[in-house]
Rosetta silent file (secondary structure, phi, psi, omega in degrees, C-alpha in Angstrom):
SEQUENCE: MKIDLILKEILPFYFRLVVLAAVTLFIDLILHLTNLVWIGRYLGIPGVIMILLSFGHSLRKRGMIRSDNPIRLLRLHEWLAWVGSTLVLVHAGIHFNAVLAWLAVAAMAVNIASGLTGKYLMLRSQRWMKQARADLRDAGLTDTEIEQRLFWDSLAAGLVRKWRTIHLPIALAFAVLATAHILSTFLFWGWK
SCORE:     score description
SCORE:     0.000 S_00000001
   1 L     0.000  -30.655 -173.266    3.583    3.236  -26.482 S_00000001
   2 H   -65.418  -46.326  106.245    0.746    4.990  -24.250 S_00000001
   3 H    20.027  -62.682 -144.671   -1.042    1.277  -24.911 S_00000001
   4 H   -86.376  -28.744 -173.386    1.336   -0.302  -24.193 S_00000001
   5 H   -57.633  -69.352  106.311    2.118    1.319  -20.796 S_00000001
   6 H    70.273 -104.234  163.990   -1.087    0.742  -20.252 S_00000001
   7 H   -80.942   -4.908  167.943   -1.553   -2.795  -20.880 S_00000001
   8 H  -101.502  -76.293 -166.508    1.626   -4.147  -19.213 S_00000001
   9 L   -31.563  -90.894 -138.860    1.218   -1.459  -16.253 S_00000001
  10 L  -104.000  -14.082 -170.185   -1.531   -0.500  -15.314 S_00000001
  11 H   -95.680  -40.200  152.386   -4.135   -3.008  -16.074 S_00000001
  12 H   -70.793  -23.261  149.937   -2.409   -5.706  -13.951 S_00000001
  13 H   -36.223  -98.378  170.291   -2.389   -3.572  -11.169 S_00000001
  14 H   -37.213  -35.841  168.646   -5.975   -3.063  -11.102 S_00000001
  15 H   -52.044  -46.311  159.605   -6.883   -6.490  -12.307 S_00000001
  16 H   -72.681  -24.081  140.031   -5.529   -7.677   -8.714 S_00000001
  17 H   -43.785  -45.968 -152.837   -7.326   -5.573   -6.991 S_00000001
  18 H  -106.537   16.302  155.457  -10.517   -6.155   -8.294 S_00000001
  19 H   -88.604  -55.913  168.331  -10.256  -10.400   -8.232 S_00000001
  20 H   -25.746  -85.099  172.518   -9.592   -9.382   -4.819 S_00000001
  21 H   -10.285  -99.308 -126.628  -12.859   -7.287   -4.936 S_00000001
  22 H   -91.169   15.093  179.057  -14.543  -10.216   -6.590 S_00000001
  23 H   -85.767  -52.718 -154.000  -12.662  -13.747   -4.570 S_00000001
  24 H   -76.882  -17.275  149.586  -14.141  -11.749   -1.521 S_00000001
  25 H   -53.757  -56.624 -153.946  -17.404  -11.190   -2.759 S_00000001
  26 H   -82.340  -43.132  165.792  -17.933  -14.436   -4.879 S_00000001
  27 H   -71.224  -54.415  148.605  -16.742  -16.084   -1.267 S_00000001
  28 H   -20.552  -67.442 -167.832  -19.700  -13.672    1.030 S_00000001
  29 H   -87.444   -1.450 -178.541  -22.019  -14.919   -1.000 S_00000001
  30 H  -101.463  -20.272  162.092  -21.417  -18.462   -1.658 S_00000001
  31 H   -57.734  -68.715 -162.663  -21.392  -17.915    2.457 S_00000001
  32 H   -78.476  -21.566 -170.189  -25.302  -16.109    2.864 S_00000001
  33 H   -53.632  -46.931 -139.998  -26.489  -18.513   -0.493 S_00000001
  34 H   -88.493  -32.985  149.604  -25.749  -21.872    1.758 S_00000001
  35 L   113.528  105.671  129.343  -26.849  -19.757    5.229 S_00000001
  36 L  -123.880   67.449  173.787  -23.088  -20.373    6.501 S_00000001
  37 L   -88.046  -10.309 -169.795  -22.881  -16.501    7.222 S_00000001
  38 H   -62.792  -51.974 -161.217  -21.461  -17.934   10.529 S_00000001
  39 H   -54.477  -29.139  -30.339  -18.445  -19.139    9.292 S_00000001
  40 H   173.317  -50.341 -156.366  -17.733  -15.378    7.926 S_00000001
  41 L   -74.318   19.928 -161.127  -17.361  -14.339   11.816 S_00000001
  42 L  -109.030  -49.511 -170.534  -14.391  -16.983   12.157 S_00000001
  43 L   -47.969  -52.096  165.367  -12.248  -15.828    9.096 S_00000001
  44 H     4.254  -78.141  168.007  -10.719  -13.593   10.514 S_00000001
  45 H    13.291 -106.332 -158.629   -8.956  -15.945   12.365 S_00000001
  46 H   -82.443    2.026  178.541   -6.859  -17.616   10.500 S_00000001
  47 H   -79.126  -19.846  167.701   -6.955  -14.703    8.036 S_00000001
  48 H   -79.603  -50.260 -159.346   -4.438  -12.187   10.443 S_00000001
  49 L   -75.380    4.707  151.860   -2.495  -15.264   11.041 S_00000001
  50 L   -53.083  -61.761 -159.973   -2.100  -15.422    7.050 S_00000001
  51 H   -60.644  -71.806  148.564   -1.103  -12.049    7.141 S_00000001
  52 H     0.828  -73.538  142.393    1.160  -12.925   10.051 S_00000001
  53 H   -33.745  -43.113  169.052    3.175  -15.288    8.234 S_00000001
  54 H   -46.065  -41.523 -142.622    3.774  -12.998    5.126 S_00000001
  55 L   -81.175   25.450  148.760    6.183  -10.699    7.394 S_00000001
  56 H   -38.791  -79.314 -160.692    8.947  -13.236    6.859 S_00000001
  57 H   -76.590    8.031  135.107   10.181  -11.176    4.282 S_00000001
  58 H   -38.674  -51.269 -152.853    9.767   -8.093    5.874 S_00000001
  59 H   -69.798  -10.234 -168.502   11.726  -10.223    9.002 S_00000001
  60 H   -98.476  -67.271  169.692   14.414  -11.765    6.401 S_00000001
  61 H   -43.383  -24.222 -177.306   15.119   -7.675    4.926 S_00000001
  62 L   -88.922   21.471 -163.361   15.977   -7.269    8.210 S_00000001
  63 L     7.159   43.426  154.644   18.608   -9.903    9.126 S_00000001
  64 L   -59.638  -63.167 -121.870   16.028  -11.168   11.738 S_00000001
  65 L  -119.057  151.877  142.882   15.363  -14.345    9.751 S_00000001
  66 L  -157.318   15.047  176.485   18.282  -16.067    7.300 S_00000001
  67 L   -67.120   -0.318 -159.553   16.929  -19.243    6.584 S_00000001
  68 L  -165.374  153.163 -167.752   15.298  -18.580    3.406 S_00000001
  69 L   -73.737  144.517  164.368   15.490  -17.259   -0.302 S_00000001
  70 L   -34.027  -44.374 -170.505   14.840  -13.961   -0.351 S_00000001
  71 L   -61.447  -31.096 -170.274   12.559  -14.256   -3.791 S_00000001
  72 L  -113.514   14.321  138.168   10.796  -16.390   -2.373 S_00000001
  73 L  -103.316   37.217  151.722    9.195  -14.860    0.450 S_00000001
  74 L  -103.552   -1.034 -170.590    8.615  -12.190   -1.016 S_00000001
  75 L  -101.377  -27.438 -129.430    6.605  -14.349   -3.536 S_00000001
  76 L  -116.203  -23.675  174.913    5.537  -16.123   -0.248 S_00000001
  77 H   -41.448  -94.881 -172.722    4.540  -12.372    0.755 S_00000001
  78 H   -32.164 -118.359 -143.562    2.338  -11.422   -1.580 S_00000001
  79 H   -38.270  -19.071  145.575    0.355  -14.485   -1.495 S_00000001
  80 H   -68.213  -46.274  167.724   -0.058  -14.858    1.737 S_00000001
  81 H   -75.154    2.619  151.019   -1.407  -11.692    2.725 S_00000001
  82 H   -70.938  -35.456 -174.549   -3.786  -11.676   -0.425 S_00000001
  83 H   -69.942  -52.103 -158.708   -5.034  -15.138    0.448 S_00000001
  84 H   -69.343  -20.176 -146.185   -4.853  -13.647    4.615 S_00000001
  85 H  -114.292  -31.997  162.982   -6.514   -9.988    3.294 S_00000001
  86 H   -71.962  -55.644 -169.090   -9.046  -12.196    1.278 S_00000001
  87 H   -66.726   21.625 -169.459  -10.389  -13.576    4.349 S_00000001
  88 H  -127.083    3.842  173.474  -10.640  -10.969    6.650 S_00000001
  89 H   -88.310  -34.754 -157.367  -12.356   -8.664    4.197 S_00000001
  90 H   -72.494  -59.552  168.176  -15.561  -11.908    3.337 S_00000001
  91 H    58.425 -124.578 -175.709  -14.650  -10.874    7.317 S_00000001
  92 H   -74.886  -45.490  168.020  -15.143   -7.796    7.481 S_00000001
  93 L    59.429 -155.967 -174.209  -18.459   -8.819    5.428 S_00000001
  94 L  -114.731   24.629 -173.781  -20.989   -5.791    4.512 S_00000001
  95 L  -110.992  124.290 -157.971  -21.730   -5.524    7.715 S_00000001
  96 L   -92.701   39.023 -171.972  -21.264   -0.889    9.277 S_00000001
  97 L  -108.133   53.343  179.260  -21.721   -2.377   12.840 S_00000001
  98 L  -156.423 -117.795   95.391  -18.141   -1.878   14.452 S_00000001
  99 L  -137.319   -6.028 -176.265  -16.514    1.424   13.544 S_00000001
 100 L   -87.659  -56.833 -145.337  -12.984    0.150   14.846 S_00000001
 101 L   -63.745  -39.627 -162.204  -13.058   -2.955   12.712 S_00000001
 102 H   -72.050  -36.118  176.715  -14.093   -0.938    9.618 S_00000001
 103 H   -98.774   21.172  166.507  -10.900    1.452   10.081 S_00000001
 104 H   -86.539  -38.726 -134.835   -8.725   -1.881   10.607 S_00000001
 105 H   -80.631  -93.937 -176.631  -10.800   -3.198    7.063 S_00000001
 106 H   -16.392  -61.897   16.214   -9.582    0.617    5.569 S_00000001
 107 H   138.898  -87.854 -167.059   -5.298    0.493    7.157 S_00000001
 108 H   -14.093  -81.220 -163.520   -5.638   -2.975    4.614 S_00000001
 109 H   -30.350  -66.469 -150.164   -7.479   -2.120    1.970 S_00000001
 110 H   -70.819  -46.336 -164.569   -4.583    1.766    1.689 S_00000001
 111 H   -76.275  -21.827  168.673   -1.610   -1.093    2.722 S_00000001
 112 H  -111.073   12.825  169.036   -2.198   -3.204    0.169 S_00000001
 113 H   -29.657  -78.278  159.846   -3.337   -0.730   -2.586 S_00000001
 114 H    29.967  -98.953  176.448    0.129    0.218   -1.190 S_00000001
 115 H   -44.759  -12.133 -131.647    2.172   -3.072   -1.575 S_00000001
 116 H   -73.144  -97.948  179.140    0.567   -2.576   -5.191 S_00000001
 117 H   -57.833  -38.578  178.002    1.767    0.200   -6.180 S_00000001
 118 H   -73.335  -26.490 -173.599    5.271   -0.149   -5.037 S_00000001
 119 H   -57.508  -58.658  159.213    5.731   -3.691   -6.293 S_00000001
 120 H  -101.306   16.569  176.696    4.615   -2.028   -9.813 S_00000001
 121 H   -82.204  -26.256  178.238    6.278    1.204   -9.395 S_00000001
 122 H   -78.576   -4.015  144.354    9.818   -1.203   -8.682 S_00000001
 123 L   -93.667  -25.021  161.002    9.390   -2.796  -11.450 S_00000001
 124 H   -68.709  -64.510 -178.588    8.797   -0.930  -13.748 S_00000001
 125 H   -32.591  -92.881 -165.638   11.684    1.849  -12.881 S_00000001
 126 H    -6.085  -63.909 -176.291   13.929   -1.562  -12.744 S_00000001
 127 H   -50.616  -41.701 -159.578   12.737   -2.747  -16.236 S_00000001
 128 H   -93.287   -8.684  169.457   13.203    0.790  -17.982 S_00000001
 129 H   -84.169 -123.299 -177.615   16.664    1.409  -16.298 S_00000001
 130 H    27.596  -78.187 -166.654   17.915   -2.426  -17.606 S_00000001
 131 H   -36.947  -73.348  175.904   16.101   -1.362  -21.137 S_00000001
 132 H    -7.514  -39.779 -171.809   17.754    2.843  -20.661 S_00000001
 133 H  -111.069   -2.345 -175.960   21.382    1.041  -20.628 S_00000001
 134 H   -72.082  -91.662  123.084   20.692   -1.379  -22.734 S_00000001
 135 H    37.536  -61.936 -170.773   19.487    1.294  -25.478 S_00000001
 136 H   -92.771  -42.096  165.522   22.634    3.331  -24.719 S_00000001
 137 H   -26.570  -51.327 -133.559   25.045    0.475  -24.652 S_00000001
 138 H   -79.391  -49.313  175.506   23.636   -0.608  -27.723 S_00000001
 139 H   -36.667  -33.113 -140.705   24.596    3.089  -28.984 S_00000001
 140 L   112.426   -4.279 -162.895   27.947    3.007  -28.505 S_00000001
 141 L   -86.877  136.880 -165.004   28.387    4.441  -25.218 S_00000001
 142 L   -76.475  176.135  165.326   31.141    3.684  -22.479 S_00000001
 143 L   -66.135  -42.492  167.875   30.212    2.573  -19.295 S_00000001
 144 L   -39.483 -114.609 -129.599   31.716    6.461  -17.834 S_00000001
 145 L   -49.152   -4.281 -174.188   28.708    8.254  -20.181 S_00000001
 146 H   -60.698  -76.251 -143.801   26.307    5.462  -19.323 S_00000001
 147 H   -73.528   -6.965  153.305   26.090    6.375  -16.102 S_00000001
 148 H   -44.238  -77.680 -147.215   26.659   10.015  -16.692 S_00000001
 149 H   -79.661  -26.584  155.802   24.013   10.138  -18.795 S_00000001
 150 L  -103.100   61.764  164.771   21.538    8.041  -16.078 S_00000001
 151 L   -95.617  -64.966 -171.546   22.210    9.259  -12.953 S_00000001
 152 L   -53.009   -9.436 -178.033   19.253   11.544  -12.223 S_00000001
 153 L  -111.968  -31.640 -167.780   16.785    8.301  -13.650 S_00000001
 154 L   -94.955   -9.192 -169.921   19.060    5.937  -11.453 S_00000001
 155 L   -98.971  -53.134  160.029   18.742    8.337   -8.591 S_00000001
 156 L   -53.145  -12.993  143.590   15.437    8.502   -9.293 S_00000001
 157 L   -88.141  -14.171 -162.794   14.790    5.034   -9.427 S_00000001
 158 H   -88.705  -60.160  163.418   16.557    4.598   -6.316 S_00000001
 159 H   -51.395   -4.913   92.520   13.727    6.761   -4.974 S_00000001
 160 H    26.975  -88.200 -140.304   11.820    4.505   -6.321 S_00000001
 161 H   -82.080   -6.703  153.349   12.580    1.472   -4.554 S_00000001
 162 L     1.172  -65.567  163.284   12.263    3.485   -1.621 S_00000001
 163 L    -6.730  -35.665 -174.056    8.193    2.907   -1.427 S_00000001
 164 H   -66.347  -31.459  171.025    8.772    1.030    2.178 S_00000001
 165 H    -5.161  -70.415 -154.640    8.682    4.090    3.565 S_00000001
 166 H   -94.398  -56.189  163.360    5.662    5.215    3.306 S_00000001
 167 H   -13.366  -44.297 -168.410    4.676    0.891    2.831 S_00000001
 168 H   -93.510  -25.986  175.250    5.629    0.085    6.082 S_00000001
 169 H   -94.334   29.335  119.487    3.525    2.729    8.865 S_00000001
 170 H  -126.197   28.922  152.629    0.881    1.829    7.202 S_00000001
 171 H   -44.222  -58.307  172.473    1.417   -1.137    7.671 S_00000001
 172 H   -69.491  -12.846 -169.265    1.593   -0.372   11.295 S_00000001
 173 H   -85.680   -8.769 -157.874   -0.994    1.817   11.182 S_00000001
 174 H  -108.995  -46.307  133.143   -2.881   -1.079    9.820 S_00000001
 175 H     3.488 -117.236  164.675   -1.349   -3.057   12.804 S_00000001
 176 H   -44.487  -58.510  179.444   -2.447   -1.449   15.548 S_00000001
 177 H   -81.004   18.668  173.825   -5.856   -1.101   14.726 S_00000001
 178 H   -89.239  -38.516 -174.729   -6.393   -5.068   14.047 S_00000001
 179 H   -30.499  -64.299 -166.832   -4.748   -4.924   17.206 S_00000001
 180 H   -73.038  -44.693  160.089   -6.911   -2.786   18.856 S_00000001
 181 H   -38.878  -27.182 -165.611  -10.123   -4.464   16.949 S_00000001
 182 H   -86.893  -54.698 -177.575   -9.271   -8.392   18.230 S_00000001
 183 H   -85.932    4.462  153.169   -8.698   -7.133   21.327 S_00000001
 184 H   -44.769  -53.167   97.648  -11.852   -5.042   21.937 S_00000001
 185 H    11.625  -34.991  152.453  -13.382   -8.325   20.523 S_00000001
 186 H   -66.485  -66.692 -145.004  -11.909   -9.789   23.211 S_00000001
 187 H   -83.860  -44.918  175.317  -12.876   -7.565   26.027 S_00000001
 188 L   -63.257  -53.320 -139.944  -17.043   -7.615   24.245 S_00000001
 189 L   -33.441  133.356  158.106  -17.058  -10.982   23.564 S_00000001
 190 L   -76.786  104.057 -152.104  -20.319  -12.808   25.067 S_00000001
 191 L  -100.037    3.828  151.592  -18.178  -15.133   27.084 S_00000001
 192 L   -42.380    0.000    0.000  -21.152  -16.936   28.698 S_00000001
């Protein structure tokens, strides 16, 4: 059971984080090897735009837009946020010259980890509840008995679904820090 948990739940989570870091480092390496490091300076712009576009899923969940399939918007949110975050990380590079920018990057990294954690916890709790219901149904229990047996588990699964109450403030902290970084960049830019 523990090996199964590691293979199906833990490794995919860390694999996504490792792939994000590896892709970022690879792009940064290519830019350095080809003397195109200056491109990284501007990758933050499309990265932020992609991250902003990924909020379509959140707007749909809050009823602000109604035009698309929520599952498709969730997948688009994940993809746009991943690619946008990669571009922002390449933009940040390994240069430690701006505290505000690094605070924004740190908030973004926590936001990515929060999003992936929530995704995997929700999927795991949904699979577990579905399997538990099927096992109890196979054991011959009625729907009422199943609901009574799974009452506390159902409450726990409901709490897992509320992970967004943590993810949203983290995303907001990232948005505030990123906005402050962008505004300070415009303020102190060499406009000559």
